[in-house]
Coordinates of C-alpha atoms in Angstrom, one line a residue:
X1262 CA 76.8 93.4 109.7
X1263 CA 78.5 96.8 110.1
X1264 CA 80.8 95.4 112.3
X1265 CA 82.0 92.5 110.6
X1266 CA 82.0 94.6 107.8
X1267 CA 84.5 97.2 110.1
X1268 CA 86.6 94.6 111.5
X1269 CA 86.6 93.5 107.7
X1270 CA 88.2 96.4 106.6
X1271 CA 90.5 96.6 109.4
X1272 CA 92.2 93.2 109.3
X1273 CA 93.0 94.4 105.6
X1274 CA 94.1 97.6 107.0
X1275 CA 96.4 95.6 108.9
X1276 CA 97.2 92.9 105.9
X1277 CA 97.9 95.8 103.5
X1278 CA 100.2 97.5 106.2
X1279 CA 102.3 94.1 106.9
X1280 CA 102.6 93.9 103.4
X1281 CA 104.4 97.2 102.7
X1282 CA 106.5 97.2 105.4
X1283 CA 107.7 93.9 103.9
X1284 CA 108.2 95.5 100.7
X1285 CA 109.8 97.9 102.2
X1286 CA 112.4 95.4 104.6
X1287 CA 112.7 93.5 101.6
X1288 CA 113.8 96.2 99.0
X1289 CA 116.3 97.4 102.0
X1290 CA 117.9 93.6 102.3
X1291 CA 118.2 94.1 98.7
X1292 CA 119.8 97.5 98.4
X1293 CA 122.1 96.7 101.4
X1294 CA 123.8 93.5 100.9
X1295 CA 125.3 94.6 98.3
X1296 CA 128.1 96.5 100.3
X1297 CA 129.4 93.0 102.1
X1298 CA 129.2 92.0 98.3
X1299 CA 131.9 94.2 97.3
X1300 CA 134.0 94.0 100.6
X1301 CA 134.0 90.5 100.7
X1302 CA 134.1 89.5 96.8
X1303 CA 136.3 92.9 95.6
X1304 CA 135.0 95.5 92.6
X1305 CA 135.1 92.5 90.1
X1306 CA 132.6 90.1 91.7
X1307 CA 130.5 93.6 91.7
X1308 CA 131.0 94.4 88.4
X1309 CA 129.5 90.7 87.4
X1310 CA 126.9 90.7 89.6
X1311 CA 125.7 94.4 88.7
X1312 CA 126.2 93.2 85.0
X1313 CA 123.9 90.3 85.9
X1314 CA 121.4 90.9 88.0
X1315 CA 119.5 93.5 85.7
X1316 CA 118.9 91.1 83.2
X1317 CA 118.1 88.2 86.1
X1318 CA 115.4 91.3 87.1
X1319 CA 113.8 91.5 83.9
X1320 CA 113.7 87.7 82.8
X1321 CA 111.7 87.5 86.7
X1322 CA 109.5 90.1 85.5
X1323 CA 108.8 88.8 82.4
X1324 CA 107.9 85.5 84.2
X1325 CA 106.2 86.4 87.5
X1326 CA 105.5 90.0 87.5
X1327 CA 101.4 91.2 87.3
X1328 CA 100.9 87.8 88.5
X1329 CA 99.7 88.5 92.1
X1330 CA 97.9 91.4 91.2
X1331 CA 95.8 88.8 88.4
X1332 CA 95.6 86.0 91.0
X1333 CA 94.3 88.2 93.4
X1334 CA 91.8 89.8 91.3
X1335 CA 90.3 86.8 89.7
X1336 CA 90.1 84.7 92.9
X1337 CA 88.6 87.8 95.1
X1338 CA 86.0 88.0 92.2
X1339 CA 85.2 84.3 92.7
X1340 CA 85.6 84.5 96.4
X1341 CA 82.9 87.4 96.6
X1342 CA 80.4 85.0 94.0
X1343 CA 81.0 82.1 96.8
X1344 CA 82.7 80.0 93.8
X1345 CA 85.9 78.1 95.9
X1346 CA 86.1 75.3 93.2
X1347 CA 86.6 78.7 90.8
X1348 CA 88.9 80.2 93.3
X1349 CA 91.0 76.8 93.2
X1350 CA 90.7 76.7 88.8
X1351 CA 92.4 80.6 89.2
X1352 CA 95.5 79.3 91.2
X1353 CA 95.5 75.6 89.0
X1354 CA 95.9 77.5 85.9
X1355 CA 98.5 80.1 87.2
X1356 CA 100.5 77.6 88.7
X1357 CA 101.2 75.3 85.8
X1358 CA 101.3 78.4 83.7
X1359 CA 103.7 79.8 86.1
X1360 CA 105.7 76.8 86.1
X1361 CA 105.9 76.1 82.7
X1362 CA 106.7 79.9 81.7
X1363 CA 109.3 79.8 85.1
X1364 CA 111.2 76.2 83.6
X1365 CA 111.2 77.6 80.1
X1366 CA 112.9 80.7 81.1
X1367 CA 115.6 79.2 83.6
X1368 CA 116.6 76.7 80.6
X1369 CA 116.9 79.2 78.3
X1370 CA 118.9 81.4 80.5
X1371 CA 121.2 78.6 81.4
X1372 CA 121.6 77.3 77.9
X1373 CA 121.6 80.5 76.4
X1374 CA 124.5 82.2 78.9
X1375 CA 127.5 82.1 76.6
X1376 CA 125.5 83.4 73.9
X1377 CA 124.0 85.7 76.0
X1378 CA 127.1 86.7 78.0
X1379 CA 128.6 87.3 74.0
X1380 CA 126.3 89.8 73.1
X1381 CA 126.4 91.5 76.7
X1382 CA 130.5 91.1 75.2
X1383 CA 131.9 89.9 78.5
X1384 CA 132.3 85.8 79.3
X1385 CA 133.2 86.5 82.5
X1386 CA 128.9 86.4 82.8
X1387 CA 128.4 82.7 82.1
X1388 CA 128.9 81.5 85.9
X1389 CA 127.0 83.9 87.1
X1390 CA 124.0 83.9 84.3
X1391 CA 123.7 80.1 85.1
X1392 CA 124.0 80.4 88.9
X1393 CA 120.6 82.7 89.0
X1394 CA 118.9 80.9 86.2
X1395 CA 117.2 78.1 88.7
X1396 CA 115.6 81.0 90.5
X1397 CA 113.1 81.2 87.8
X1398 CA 111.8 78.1 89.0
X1399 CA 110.5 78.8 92.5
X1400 CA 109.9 82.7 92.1
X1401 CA 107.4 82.4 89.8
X1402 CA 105.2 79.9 91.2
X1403 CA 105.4 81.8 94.6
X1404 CA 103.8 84.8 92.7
X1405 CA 101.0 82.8 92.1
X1406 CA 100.5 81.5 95.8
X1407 CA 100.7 85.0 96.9
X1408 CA 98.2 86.5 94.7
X1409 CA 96.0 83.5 95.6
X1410 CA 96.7 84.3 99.2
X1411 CA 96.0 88.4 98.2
X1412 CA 92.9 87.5 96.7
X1413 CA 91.7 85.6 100.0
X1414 CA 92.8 89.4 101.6
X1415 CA 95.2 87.4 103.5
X1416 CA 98.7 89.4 103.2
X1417 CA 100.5 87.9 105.4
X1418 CA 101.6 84.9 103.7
X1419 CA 102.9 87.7 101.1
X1420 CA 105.0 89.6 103.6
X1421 CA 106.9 86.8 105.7
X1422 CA 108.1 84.5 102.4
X1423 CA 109.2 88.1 100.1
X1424 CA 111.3 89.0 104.0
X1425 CA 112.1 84.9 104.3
X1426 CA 113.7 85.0 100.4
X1427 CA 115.9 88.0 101.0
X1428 CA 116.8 87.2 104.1
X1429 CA 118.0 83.7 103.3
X1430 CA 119.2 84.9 99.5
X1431 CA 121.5 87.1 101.3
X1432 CA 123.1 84.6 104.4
X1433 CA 123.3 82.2 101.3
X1434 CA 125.4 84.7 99.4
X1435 CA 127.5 85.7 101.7
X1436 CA 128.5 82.0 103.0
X1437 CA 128.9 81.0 99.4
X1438 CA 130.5 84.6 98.9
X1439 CA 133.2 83.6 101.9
X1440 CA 133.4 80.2 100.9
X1441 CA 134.9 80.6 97.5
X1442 CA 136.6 83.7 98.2
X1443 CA 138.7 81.3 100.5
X1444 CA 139.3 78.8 98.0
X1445 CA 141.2 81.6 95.6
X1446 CA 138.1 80.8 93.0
X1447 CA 138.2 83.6 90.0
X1448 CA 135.8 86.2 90.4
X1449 CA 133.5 84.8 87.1
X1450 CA 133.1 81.7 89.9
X1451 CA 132.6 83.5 93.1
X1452 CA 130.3 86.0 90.8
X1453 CA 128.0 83.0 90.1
X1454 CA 127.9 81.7 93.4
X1455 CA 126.5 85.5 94.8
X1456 CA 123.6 85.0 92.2
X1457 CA 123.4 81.5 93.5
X1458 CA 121.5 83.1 96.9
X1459 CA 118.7 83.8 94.5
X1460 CA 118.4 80.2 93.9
X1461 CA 117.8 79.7 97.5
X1462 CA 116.1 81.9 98.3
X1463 CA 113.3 81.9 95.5
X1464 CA 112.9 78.1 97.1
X1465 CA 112.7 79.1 100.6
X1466 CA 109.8 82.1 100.0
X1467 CA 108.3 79.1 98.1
X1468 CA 108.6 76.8 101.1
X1469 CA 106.9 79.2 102.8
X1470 CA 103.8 80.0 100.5
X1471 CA 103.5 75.6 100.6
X1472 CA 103.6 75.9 104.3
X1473 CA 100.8 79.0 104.1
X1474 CA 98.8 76.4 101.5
X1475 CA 98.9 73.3 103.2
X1476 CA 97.4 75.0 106.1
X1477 CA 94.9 76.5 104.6
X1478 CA 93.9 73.6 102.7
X1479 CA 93.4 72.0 106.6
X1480 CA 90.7 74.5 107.0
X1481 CA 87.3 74.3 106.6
X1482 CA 87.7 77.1 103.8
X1483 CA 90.1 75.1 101.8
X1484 CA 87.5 71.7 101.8
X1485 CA 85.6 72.7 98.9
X1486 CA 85.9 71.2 95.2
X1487 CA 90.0 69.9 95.0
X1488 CA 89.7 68.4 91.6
X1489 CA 90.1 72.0 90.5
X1490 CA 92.7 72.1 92.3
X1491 CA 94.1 68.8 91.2
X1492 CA 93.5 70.0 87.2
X1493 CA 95.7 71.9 85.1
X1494 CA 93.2 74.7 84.6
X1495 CA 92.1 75.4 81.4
X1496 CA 92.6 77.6 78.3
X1497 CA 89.9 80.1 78.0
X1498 CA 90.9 81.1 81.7
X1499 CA 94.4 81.1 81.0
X1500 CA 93.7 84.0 78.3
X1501 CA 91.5 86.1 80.0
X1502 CA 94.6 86.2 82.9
X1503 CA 97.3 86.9 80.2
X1504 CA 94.7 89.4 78.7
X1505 CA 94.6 91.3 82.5
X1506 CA 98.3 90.9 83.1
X1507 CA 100.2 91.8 80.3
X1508 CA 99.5 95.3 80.3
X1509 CA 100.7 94.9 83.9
X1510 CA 103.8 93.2 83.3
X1511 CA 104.7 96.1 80.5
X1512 CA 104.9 98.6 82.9
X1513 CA 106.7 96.8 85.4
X1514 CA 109.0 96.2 82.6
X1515 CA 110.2 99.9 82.4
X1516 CA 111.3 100.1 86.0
X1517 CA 114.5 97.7 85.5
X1518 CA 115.5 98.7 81.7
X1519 CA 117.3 101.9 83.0
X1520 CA 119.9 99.4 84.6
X1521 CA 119.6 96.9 82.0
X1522 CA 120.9 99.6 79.5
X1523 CA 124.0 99.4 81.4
X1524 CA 123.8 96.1 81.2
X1525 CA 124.4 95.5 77.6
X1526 CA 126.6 98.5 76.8
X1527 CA 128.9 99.1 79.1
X1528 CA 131.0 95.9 79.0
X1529 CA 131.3 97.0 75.2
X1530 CA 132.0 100.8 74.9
X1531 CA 134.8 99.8 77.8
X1532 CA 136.1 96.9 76.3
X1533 CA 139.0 99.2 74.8
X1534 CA 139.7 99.9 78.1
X1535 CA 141.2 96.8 78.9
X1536 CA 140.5 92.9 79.8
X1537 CA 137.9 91.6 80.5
X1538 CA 138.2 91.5 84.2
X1539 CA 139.5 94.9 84.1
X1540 CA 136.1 96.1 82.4
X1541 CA 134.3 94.6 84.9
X1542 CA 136.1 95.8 88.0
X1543 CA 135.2 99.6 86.2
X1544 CA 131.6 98.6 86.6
X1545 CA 131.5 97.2 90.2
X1546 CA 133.5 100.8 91.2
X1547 CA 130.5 102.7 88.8
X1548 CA 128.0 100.7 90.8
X1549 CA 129.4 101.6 94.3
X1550 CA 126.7 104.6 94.9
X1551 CA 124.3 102.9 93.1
X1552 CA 122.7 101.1 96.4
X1553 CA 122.7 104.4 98.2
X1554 CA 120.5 106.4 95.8
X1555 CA 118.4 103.0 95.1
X1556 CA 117.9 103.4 98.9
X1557 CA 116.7 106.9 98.4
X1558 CA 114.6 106.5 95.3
X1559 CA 113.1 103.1 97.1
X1560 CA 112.5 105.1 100.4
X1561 CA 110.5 107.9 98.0
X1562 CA 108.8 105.3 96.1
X1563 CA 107.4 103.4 99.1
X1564 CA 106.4 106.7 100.8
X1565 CA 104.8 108.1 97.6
X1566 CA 102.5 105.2 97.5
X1567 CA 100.9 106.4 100.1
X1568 CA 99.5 109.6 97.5
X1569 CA 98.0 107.0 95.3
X1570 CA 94.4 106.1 96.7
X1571 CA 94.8 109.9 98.3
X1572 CA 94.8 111.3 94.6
X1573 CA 92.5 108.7 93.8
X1574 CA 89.2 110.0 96.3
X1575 CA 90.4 113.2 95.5
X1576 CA 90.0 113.0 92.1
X1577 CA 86.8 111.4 92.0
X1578 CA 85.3 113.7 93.8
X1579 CA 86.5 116.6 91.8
X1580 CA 88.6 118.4 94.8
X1581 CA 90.9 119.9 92.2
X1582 CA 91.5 122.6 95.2
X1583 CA 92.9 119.3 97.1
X1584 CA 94.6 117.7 94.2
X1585 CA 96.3 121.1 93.5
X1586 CA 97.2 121.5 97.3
X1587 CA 98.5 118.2 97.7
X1588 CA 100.9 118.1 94.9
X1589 CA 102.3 120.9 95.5
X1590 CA 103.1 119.8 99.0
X1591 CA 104.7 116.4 97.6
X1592 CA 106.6 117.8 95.0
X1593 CA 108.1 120.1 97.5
X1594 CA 109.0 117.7 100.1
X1595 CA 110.3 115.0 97.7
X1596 CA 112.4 117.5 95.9
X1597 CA 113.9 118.9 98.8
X1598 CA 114.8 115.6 100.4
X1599 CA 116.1 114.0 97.3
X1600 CA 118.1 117.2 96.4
X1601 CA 119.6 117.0 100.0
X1602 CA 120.2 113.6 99.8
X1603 CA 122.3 114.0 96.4
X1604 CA 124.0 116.9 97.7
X1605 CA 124.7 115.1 101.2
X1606 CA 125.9 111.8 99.2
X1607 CA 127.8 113.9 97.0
X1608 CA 129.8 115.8 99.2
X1609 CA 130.6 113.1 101.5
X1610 CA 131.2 111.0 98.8
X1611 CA 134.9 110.0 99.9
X1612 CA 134.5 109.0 103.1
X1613 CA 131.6 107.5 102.6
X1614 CA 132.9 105.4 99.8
X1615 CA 135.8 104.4 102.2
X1616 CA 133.4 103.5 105.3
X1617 CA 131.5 101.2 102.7
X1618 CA 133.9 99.8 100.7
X1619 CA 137.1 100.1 102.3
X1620 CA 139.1 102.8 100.1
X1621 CA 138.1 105.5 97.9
X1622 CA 138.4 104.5 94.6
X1623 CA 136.2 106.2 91.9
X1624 CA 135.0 108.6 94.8
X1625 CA 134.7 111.3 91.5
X1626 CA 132.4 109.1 89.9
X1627 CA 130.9 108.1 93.3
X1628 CA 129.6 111.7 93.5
X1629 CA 128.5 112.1 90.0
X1630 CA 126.1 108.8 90.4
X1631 CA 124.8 110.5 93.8
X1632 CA 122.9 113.3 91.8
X1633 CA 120.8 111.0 90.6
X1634 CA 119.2 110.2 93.4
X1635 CA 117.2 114.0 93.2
X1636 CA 115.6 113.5 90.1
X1637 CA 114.6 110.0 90.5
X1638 CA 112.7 110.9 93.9
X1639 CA 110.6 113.7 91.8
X1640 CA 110.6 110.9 89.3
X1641 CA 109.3 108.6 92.1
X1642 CA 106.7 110.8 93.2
X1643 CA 105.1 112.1 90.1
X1644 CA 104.4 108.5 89.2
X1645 CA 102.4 107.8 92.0
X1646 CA 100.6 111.3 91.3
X1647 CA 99.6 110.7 87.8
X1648 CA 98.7 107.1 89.0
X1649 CA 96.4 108.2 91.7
X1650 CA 94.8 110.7 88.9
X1651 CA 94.1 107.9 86.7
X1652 CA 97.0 108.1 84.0
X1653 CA 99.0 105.0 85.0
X1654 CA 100.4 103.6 81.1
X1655 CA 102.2 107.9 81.4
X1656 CA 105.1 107.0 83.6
X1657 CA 106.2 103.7 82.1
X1658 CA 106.1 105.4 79.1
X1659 CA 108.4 107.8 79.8
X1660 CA 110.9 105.7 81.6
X1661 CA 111.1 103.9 78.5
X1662 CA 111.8 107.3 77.0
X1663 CA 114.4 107.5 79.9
X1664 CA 116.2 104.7 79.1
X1665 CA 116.2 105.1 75.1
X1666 CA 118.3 108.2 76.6
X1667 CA 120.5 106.5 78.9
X1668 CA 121.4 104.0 76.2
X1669 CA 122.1 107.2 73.5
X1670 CA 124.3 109.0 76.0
X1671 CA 126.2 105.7 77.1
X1672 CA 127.4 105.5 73.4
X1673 CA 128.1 109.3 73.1
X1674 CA 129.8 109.9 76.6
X1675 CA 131.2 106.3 77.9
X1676 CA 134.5 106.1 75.6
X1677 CA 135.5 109.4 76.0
X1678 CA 134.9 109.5 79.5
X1679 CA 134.8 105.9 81.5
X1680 CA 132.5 105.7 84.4
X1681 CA 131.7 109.0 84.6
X1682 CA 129.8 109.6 81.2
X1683 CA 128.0 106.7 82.7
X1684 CA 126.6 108.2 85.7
X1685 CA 126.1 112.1 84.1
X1686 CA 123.9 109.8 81.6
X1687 CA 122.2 108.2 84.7
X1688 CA 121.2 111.7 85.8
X1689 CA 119.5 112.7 82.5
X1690 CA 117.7 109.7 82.4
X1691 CA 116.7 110.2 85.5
X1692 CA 115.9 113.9 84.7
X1693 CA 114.1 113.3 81.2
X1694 CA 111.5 110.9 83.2
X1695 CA 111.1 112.9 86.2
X1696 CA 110.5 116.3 83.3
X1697 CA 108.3 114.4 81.4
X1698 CA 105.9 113.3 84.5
X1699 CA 106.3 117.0 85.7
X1700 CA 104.5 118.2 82.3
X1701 CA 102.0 116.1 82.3
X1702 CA 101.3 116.3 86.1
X1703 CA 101.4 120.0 86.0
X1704 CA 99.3 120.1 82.3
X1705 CA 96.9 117.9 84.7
X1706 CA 96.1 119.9 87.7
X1707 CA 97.1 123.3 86.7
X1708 CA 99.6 123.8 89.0
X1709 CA 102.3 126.4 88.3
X1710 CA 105.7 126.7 90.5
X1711 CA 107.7 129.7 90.9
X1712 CA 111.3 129.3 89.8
X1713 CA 112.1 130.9 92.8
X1714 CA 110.5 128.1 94.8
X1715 CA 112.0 125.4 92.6
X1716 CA 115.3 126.4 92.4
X1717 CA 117.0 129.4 93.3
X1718 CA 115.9 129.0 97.1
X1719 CA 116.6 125.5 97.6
X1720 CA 119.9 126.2 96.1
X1721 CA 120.7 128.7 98.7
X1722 CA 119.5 125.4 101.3
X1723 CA 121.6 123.3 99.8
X1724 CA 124.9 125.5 99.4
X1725 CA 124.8 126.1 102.6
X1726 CA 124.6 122.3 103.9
X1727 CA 127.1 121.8 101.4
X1728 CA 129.6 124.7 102.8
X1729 CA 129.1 123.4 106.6
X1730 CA 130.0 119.9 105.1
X1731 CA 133.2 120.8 103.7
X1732 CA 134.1 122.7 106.9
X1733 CA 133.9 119.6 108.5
X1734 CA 135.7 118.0 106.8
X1735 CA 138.3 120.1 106.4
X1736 CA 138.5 119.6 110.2
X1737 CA 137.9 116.0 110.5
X1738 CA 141.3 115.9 107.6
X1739 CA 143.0 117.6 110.3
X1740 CA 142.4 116.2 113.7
X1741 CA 141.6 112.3 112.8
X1742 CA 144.0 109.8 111.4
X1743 CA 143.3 108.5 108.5
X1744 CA 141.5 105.2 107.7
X1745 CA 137.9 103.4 107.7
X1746 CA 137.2 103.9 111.3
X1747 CA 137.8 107.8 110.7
X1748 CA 135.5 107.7 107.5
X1749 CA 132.7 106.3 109.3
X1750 CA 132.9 109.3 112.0
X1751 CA 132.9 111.9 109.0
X1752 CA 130.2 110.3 107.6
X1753 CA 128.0 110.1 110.2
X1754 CA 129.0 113.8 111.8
X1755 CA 128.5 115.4 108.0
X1756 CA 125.1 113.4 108.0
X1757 CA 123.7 115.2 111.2
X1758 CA 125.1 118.4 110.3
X1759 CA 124.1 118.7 106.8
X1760 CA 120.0 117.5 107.9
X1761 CA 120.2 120.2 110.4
X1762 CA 121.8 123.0 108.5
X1763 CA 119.7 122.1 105.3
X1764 CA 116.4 122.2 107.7
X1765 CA 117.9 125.3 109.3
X1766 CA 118.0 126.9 105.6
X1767 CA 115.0 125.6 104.4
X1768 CA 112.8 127.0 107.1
X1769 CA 114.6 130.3 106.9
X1770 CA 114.0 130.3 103.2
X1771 CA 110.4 129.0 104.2
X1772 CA 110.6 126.4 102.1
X1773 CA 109.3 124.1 105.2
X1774 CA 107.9 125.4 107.8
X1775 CA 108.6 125.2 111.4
X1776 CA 105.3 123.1 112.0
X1777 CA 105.6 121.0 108.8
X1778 CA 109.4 119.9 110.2
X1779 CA 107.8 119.5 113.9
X1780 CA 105.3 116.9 112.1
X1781 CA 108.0 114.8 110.9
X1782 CA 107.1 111.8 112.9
X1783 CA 109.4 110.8 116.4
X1784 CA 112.2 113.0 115.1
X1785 CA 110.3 116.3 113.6
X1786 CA 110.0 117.8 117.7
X1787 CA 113.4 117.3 118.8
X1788 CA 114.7 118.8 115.5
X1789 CA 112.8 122.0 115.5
X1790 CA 114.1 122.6 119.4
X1791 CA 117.8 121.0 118.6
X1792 CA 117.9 124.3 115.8
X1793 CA 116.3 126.5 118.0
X1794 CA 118.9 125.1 120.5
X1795 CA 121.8 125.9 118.0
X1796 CA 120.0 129.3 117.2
X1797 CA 119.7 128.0 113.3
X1798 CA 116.0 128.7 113.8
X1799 CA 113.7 131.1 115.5

């Protein structure tokens, strides 16, 4: 018994790892294709698509979102009282829910575009609101397969159809991207066809979950009572699932309305500005950091996961010692690496911006949008803090709060100042959520900072990283030609120096220690002797 119980737990040790490095590949796919995006389609296709795919986020997270974590629950439950033809009524009712909530939310995105693209106050959205609406539905219906599958404590199905749908939503976008691109189509139209990739690839993930099903349904654990699986489930079930996942679904909600705030403001406050396309190719410049401090706060959010069921023992055990100790060490560590990364993306904002996107246009605002990647790694981790001490409504809460600020400070500071009131909001909506969890977090465990640790010394790290920057790229100005090939060598030369001299300063400061960088995994060792090496640290 104890070992089937032990090799149990480890095939879901496995499942659950699978599963979040998929989350993880996935969310990178995501973040990243948006750079061949711009080069190939140009800042106006970026503009629509940014514009867009906020709102495509939200309508899939209205439709889909909770769903797994439901499935999973109510089918484990029947799995564990040896009921299959219950486990099979669980997945009937949230696949025709699924699909009918999935086919009532693509029409209404398709039909309602030009009304929807109106009060957005651009119609350059119409293609590209109806070329994403068809998404809605494969996506949602795959949510239910893969809670089904979760449920079962079989993850892998999970994992290779979320990787198979970005993988094939991006190869899709970019042929589609290339293909109208060379048939002179306007942007609105090659726009459209970008979102189109989430068409296909919401039917290839599903593909995949029907391939995962029909095998199963082969096995011997899939011969039980099919007429529940054949019936369109039933009411009473039905609510108690809603019931479950609608508190769910809220919270998940929060995470996208900071963008969707952009979404429906900025096209007006900058229609003064100038056409239509005009406003649009503003916002595809705003969004061309975006993806890189998405990259960091996605990066800090999948690592601060890993503090949830940590925070979770400890706290029901009553270790506030531990609970105090570790998050201290977490907000340390994901304050100093997002404030490095802003300050690293901010400095090297032109060149990286010309790497990336092939010139440096908006580079100003490109560094503004960078300093939000610091308070939205803080933001990240004091989430998954308060989560793992049992307050999880707090932090959707007060993203909410975030975005009722980013939408006040649009108004105020986008027509007097374009872009870059845009971004300076981002940053105090950012800020406000990442304050508000550090209040209650800190009201919670009884931790108290020194402002010396919080601020003065890691802004003595950070000006120095930034000053050994800047000298570098005062000598890279001098000695390399200019151009995109150049870029990319300052970019990567100011990357290596600013870790090393930020680590250098840190550890001086003894903000990190020498043995805390050493334990930085593969990379921590060959650090510590690289600055030894260079003298930077004793």
């Amino acid at each position: 018994m104890k070992r089937k119980q032990s090799n149990s737990s480890a095939s879901l040790l496995k499942g659950a790892a699978a599963l979040s490095i998929a989350a993880i590949v996935s969310k990178l796919i995501g973040t990243l294709q948006k750079i061949p995006l711009q080069n190939i389609g140009g800042d106006g296709v970026f503009g629509i698509y940014n514009t867009v795919y906020p709102f495509y986020t939200l309508m899939i997270t209205l439709a889909a979102a909770g769903i797994p974590t439901v499935v999973s629950k109510f089918v484990a439950e029947r799995r564990a009282a040896g009921d299959e033809a219950g486990e099979m009524k669980v997945l009937s009712t949230a696949s025709w829910a699924m699909l009918s909530f999935g086919a009532a939310g693509g029409m209404l995105m398709y039909l309602g575009a030009p009304l929807l693209a109106e009060w957005i106050g651009s119609s350059q959205l119409i293609p590209a609101l109806r070329g994403a609406a068809p998404a809605l539905l494969f996506v949602p219906l795959s949510a239910a397969l893969r809670g089904f599958f979760q449920g079962q404590k079989n993850m892998m199905p999970t994992a290779v159809s979320q990787v198979t749908e970005q993988v094939v939503r991006v190869a899709v976008m970019v042929g589609l991207l290339l293909y109208f691109t060379a048939q002179g189509a306007a942007e609105s139209v090659v726009a459209g066809s970008a979102l189109a990739g989430s068409v296909f690839g919401g039917a290839a993930g599903l593909f995949v979950m029907l391939l995962y099903w029909r095998e199963y349904r082969k096995t011997d654990c899939g011969r039980g009572d099919r007429s529940a699986a054949r019936s369109g489930g039933n009411k009473s079930l039905l609510r108690e699932m809603l019931r479950y996942g609608i508190p769910i679904c809220l919270a998940a909600l929060a995470v996208p309305l900071i963008s969707l705030v952009d979404t429906f403001t900025l096209p007006r406050l900058l229609a003064f500005h100038g056409d239509e396309l005009k406003v649009m190719t503003a916002v595809g410049v705003y969004n061309r950091a975006i993806p890189l401090v998405q990259l960091v706060t996605m990066l800090a959010t999948s690592l601060s996961m890993l503090y949830i069921p940590v925070m979770a023992e400890l706290n029901a055990k009553g270790d506030q010692e531990g609970i105090i100790r570790h998050t201290g060490l977490a907000l340390r560590w994901f304050w100093l690496i997002g404030l490095a990364a802003s300050a690293g993306l901010a400095v090297l904002a032109e060149p990286i911006n010309m790497m990336l996107y092939k010139d440096s246009i908006g580079s100003a605002t490109f560094a503004w949008v960078a300093w939000s990647a610091a308070p939205g790694a803080l933001a990240a981790i004091t989430a998954a803090l308060l989560q793992g001490l049992g307050r999880v409504r707090a932090p959707a809460v007060h993203l909410l709060a975030a975005a009722l600020l980013k939408a006040a400070l649009n108004v105020l500071l986008v027509p007097q100042h374009g872009m870059t009131g845009a971004a300076i909001a981002g940053i105090a909506a950012y800020g406000c959520a990442a304050a508000l969890n550090l209040a209650l977090l800190l009201r919670r465990t009884g931790l108290r900072p020194r402002l010396a640790d919080v601020l003065v010394r890691p802004a003595a790290a950070i000006l120095a990283m930034m000053a050994a920057v800047l000298l570098l790229r005062l000598a890279a100005a001098a000695s390399l030609p200019p151009g995109r090939l150049a870029a990319l060598a300052e970019s990567l030369l100011g990357v290596l120096l600013g870790a090393a001299v930020f680590a250098a300063a840190a550890v001086r400061a003894r903000l990190i220690t020498a043995a805390e960088l050493a334990a930085l995994p593969r990379y921590g060792p060959k650090l510590v002797q690289t600055l030894r090496k260079l003298r930077l640290l004793r």
